[in-house]
PDB file of C-alpha atoms in Angstrom:
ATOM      1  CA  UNK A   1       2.530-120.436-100.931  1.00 95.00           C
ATOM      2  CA  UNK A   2       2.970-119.949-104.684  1.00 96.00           C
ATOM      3  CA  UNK A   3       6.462-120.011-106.080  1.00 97.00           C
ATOM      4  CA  UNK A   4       6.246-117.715-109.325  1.00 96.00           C
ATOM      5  CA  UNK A   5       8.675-118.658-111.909  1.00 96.00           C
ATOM      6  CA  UNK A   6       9.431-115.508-114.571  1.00 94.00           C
ATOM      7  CA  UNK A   7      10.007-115.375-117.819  1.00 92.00           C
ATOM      8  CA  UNK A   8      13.087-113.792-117.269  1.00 78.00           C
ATOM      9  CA  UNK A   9      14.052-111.392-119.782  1.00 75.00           C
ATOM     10  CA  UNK A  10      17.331-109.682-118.833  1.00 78.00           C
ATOM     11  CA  UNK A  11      18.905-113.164-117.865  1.00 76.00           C
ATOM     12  CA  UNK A  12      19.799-116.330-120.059  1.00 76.00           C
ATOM     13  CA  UNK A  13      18.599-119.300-117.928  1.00 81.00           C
ATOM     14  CA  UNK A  14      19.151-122.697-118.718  1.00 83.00           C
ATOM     15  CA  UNK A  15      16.078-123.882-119.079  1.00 88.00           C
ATOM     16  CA  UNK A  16      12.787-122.787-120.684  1.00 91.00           C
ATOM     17  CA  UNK A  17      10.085-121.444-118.732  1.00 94.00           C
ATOM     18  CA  UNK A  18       8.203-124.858-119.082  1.00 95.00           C
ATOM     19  CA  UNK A  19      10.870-126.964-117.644  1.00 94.00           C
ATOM     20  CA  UNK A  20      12.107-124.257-115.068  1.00 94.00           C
ATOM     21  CA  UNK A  21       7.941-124.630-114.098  1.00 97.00           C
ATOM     22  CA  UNK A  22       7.907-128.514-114.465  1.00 97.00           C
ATOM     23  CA  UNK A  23      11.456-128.971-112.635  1.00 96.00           C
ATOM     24  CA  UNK A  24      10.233-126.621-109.996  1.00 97.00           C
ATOM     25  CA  UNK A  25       6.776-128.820-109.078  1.00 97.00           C
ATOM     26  CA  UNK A  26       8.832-131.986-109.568  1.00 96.00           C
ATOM     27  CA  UNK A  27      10.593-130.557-106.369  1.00 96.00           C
ATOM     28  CA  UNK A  28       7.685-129.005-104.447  1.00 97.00           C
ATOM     29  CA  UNK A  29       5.299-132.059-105.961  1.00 96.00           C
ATOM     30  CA  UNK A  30       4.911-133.004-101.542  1.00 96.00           C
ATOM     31  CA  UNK A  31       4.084-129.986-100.129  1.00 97.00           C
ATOM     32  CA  UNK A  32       0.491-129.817-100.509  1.00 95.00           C
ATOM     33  CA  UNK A  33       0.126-125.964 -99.784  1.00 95.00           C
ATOM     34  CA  UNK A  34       2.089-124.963-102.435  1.00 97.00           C
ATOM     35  CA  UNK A  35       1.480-123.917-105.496  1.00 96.00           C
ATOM     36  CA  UNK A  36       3.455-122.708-109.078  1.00 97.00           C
ATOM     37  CA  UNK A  37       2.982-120.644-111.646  1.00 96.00           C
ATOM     38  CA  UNK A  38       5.040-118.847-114.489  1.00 96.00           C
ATOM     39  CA  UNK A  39       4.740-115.135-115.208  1.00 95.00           C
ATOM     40  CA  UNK A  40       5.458-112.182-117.489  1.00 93.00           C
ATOM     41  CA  UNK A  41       5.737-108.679-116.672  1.00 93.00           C
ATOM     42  CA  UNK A  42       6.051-106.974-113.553  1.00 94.00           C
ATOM     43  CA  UNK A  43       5.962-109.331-110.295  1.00 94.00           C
ATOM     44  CA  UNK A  44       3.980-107.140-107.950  1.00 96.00           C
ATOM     45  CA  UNK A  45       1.294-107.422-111.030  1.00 96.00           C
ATOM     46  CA  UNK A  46       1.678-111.193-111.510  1.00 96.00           C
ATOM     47  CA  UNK A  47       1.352-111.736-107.342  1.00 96.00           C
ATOM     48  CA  UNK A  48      -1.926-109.144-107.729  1.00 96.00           C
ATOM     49  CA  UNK A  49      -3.193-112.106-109.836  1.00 95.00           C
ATOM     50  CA  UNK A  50      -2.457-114.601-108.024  1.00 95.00           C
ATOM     51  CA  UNK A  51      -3.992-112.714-104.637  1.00 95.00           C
ATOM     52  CA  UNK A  52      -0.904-112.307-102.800  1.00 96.00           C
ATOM     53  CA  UNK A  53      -0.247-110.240 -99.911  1.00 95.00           C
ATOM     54  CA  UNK A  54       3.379-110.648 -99.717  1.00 97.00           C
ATOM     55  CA  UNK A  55       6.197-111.411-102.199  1.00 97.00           C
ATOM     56  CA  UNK A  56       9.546-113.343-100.405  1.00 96.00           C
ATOM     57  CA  UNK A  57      12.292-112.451-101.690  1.00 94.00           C
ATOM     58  CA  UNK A  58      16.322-113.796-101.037  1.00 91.00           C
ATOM     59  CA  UNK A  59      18.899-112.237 -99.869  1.00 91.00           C
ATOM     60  CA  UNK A  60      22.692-114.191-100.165  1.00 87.00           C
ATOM     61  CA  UNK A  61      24.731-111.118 -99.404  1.00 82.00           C
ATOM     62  CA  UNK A  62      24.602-107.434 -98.549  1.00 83.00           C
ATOM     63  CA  UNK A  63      25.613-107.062-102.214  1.00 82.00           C
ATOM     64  CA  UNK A  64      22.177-108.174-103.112  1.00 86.00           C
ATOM     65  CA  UNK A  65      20.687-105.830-100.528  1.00 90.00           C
ATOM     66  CA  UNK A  66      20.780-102.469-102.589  1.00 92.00           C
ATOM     67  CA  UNK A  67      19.243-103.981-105.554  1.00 92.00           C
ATOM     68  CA  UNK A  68      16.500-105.793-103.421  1.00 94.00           C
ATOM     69  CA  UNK A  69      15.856-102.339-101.547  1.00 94.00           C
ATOM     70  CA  UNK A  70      15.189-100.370-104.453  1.00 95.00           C
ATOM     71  CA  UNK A  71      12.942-103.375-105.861  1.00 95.00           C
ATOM     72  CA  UNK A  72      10.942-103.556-102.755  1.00 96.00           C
ATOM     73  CA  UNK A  73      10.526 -99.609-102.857  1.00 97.00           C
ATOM     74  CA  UNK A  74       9.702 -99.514-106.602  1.00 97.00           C
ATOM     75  CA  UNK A  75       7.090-102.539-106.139  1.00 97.00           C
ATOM     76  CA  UNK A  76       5.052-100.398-102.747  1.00 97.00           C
ATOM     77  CA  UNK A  77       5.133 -97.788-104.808  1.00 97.00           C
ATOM     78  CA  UNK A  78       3.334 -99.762-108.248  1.00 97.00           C
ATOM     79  CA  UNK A  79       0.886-101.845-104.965  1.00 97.00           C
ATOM     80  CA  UNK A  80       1.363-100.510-101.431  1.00 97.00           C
ATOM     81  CA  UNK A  81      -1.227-103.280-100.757  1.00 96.00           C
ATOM     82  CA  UNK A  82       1.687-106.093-101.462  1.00 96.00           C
ATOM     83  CA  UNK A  83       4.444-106.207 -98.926  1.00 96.00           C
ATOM     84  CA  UNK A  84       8.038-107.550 -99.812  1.00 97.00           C
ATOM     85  CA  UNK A  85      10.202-109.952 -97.093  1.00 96.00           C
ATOM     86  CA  UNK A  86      13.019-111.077 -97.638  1.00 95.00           C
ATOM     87  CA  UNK A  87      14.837-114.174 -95.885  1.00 93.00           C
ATOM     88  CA  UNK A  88      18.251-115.169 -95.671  1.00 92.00           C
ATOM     89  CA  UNK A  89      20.394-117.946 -96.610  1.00 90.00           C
ATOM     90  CA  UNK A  90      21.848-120.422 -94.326  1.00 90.00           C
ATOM     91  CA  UNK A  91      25.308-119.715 -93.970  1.00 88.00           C
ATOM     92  CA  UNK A  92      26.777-122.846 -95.574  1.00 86.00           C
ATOM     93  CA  UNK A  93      24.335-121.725 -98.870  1.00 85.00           C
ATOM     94  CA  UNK A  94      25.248-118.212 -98.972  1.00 87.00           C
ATOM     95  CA  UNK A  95      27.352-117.880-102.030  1.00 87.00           C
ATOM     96  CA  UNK A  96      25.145-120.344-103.972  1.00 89.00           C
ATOM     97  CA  UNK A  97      24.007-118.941-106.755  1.00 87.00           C
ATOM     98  CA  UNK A  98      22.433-120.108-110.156  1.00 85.00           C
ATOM     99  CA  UNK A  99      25.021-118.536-112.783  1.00 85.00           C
ATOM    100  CA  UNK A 100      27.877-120.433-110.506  1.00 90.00           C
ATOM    101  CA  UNK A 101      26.093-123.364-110.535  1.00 89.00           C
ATOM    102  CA  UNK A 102      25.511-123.329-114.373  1.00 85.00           C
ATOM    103  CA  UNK A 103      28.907-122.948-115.324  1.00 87.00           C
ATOM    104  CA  UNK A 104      30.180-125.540-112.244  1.00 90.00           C
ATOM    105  CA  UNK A 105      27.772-127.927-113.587  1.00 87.00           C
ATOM    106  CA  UNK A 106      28.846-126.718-117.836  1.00 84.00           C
ATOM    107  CA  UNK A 107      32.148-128.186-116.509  1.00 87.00           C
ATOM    108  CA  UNK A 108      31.158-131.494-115.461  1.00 85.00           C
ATOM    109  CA  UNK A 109      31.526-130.407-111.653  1.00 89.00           C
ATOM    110  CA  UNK A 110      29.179-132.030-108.998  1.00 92.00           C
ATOM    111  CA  UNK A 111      26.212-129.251-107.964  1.00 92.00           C
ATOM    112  CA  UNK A 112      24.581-132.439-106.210  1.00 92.00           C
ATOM    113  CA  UNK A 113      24.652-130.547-102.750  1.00 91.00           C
ATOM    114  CA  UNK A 114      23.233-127.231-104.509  1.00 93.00           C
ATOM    115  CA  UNK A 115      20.274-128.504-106.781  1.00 93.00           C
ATOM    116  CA  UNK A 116      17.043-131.113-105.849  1.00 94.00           C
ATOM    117  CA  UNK A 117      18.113-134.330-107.736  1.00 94.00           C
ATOM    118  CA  UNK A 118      15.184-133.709-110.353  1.00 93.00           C
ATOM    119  CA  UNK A 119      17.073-130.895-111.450  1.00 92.00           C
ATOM    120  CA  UNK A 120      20.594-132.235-111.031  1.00 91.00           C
ATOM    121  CA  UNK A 121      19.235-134.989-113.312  1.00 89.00           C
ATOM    122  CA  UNK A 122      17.759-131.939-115.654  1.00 90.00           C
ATOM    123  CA  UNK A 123      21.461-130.573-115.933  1.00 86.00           C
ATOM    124  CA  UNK A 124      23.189-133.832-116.707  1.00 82.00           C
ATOM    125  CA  UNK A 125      20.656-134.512-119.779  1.00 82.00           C
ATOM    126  CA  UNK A 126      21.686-130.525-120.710  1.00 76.00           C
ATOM    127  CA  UNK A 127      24.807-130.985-119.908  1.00 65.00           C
ATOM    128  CA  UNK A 128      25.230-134.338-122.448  1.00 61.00           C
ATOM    129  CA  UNK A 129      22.836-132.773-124.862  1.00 60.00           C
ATOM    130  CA  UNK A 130      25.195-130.068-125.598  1.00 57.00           C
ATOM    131  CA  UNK A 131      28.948-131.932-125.777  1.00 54.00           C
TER     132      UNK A 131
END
């Protein structure tokens, strides 16, 4: 499994791509199959790359399901050899989401239940950093 972190253009994460990639092996670090890397550009070129088959994606909501669709369409089209998937939430982690958990966590609010504690720890630090 590789977990591909992007650079993320069109969104303002919280953290850079460096610590999004550090925080993110700091919480895979004991699964031994798994592997990540950062990215820029298209996915389905970045999993080509890597030699993936398959890119997983998530779907929270059937709000997210038109955008996804269109993705996965776009992405056969640019590599029919690369097949998308996409797996669901568990109902109690449905309407988690990162922008709600950067502005719950921007207001001192406990995201302990949403985030692995290397990254709850991450926000904190942010969190301090900027007051």
């Amino acid at each position: 499994v590789i977990v591909a972190v992007a650079e993320s253009r069109t969104k303002a994460p919280c953290f850079s791509l460096e610590d999004r990639v550090r925080l993110v092996n700091l919480v895979v670090a004991d699964l031994p199959n798994v592997e990540v890397h950062s990215f820029d550009g298209l996915t389905v070129d970045a999993a080509r790359r890597m030699g993936a088959n398959a890119i997983l994606r998530g779907l929270r909501a059937v709000s997210d399901f038109e955008y996804e669709f269109k993705l996965a369409s776009m992405n056969r089209k640019l590599n029919p050899d690369i097949e998308t998937m996409f797996l669901t939430p568990s109902e109690n982690l449905a309407y988690v989401s990162s922008s709600l958990v950067r502005e719950i966590a921007s207001m001192g609010g406990d995201v302990s239940h949403f985030v692995a504690p290397a990254v709850m720890e991450a926000l904190e630090s942010l969190c301090k950093s900027s007051e």
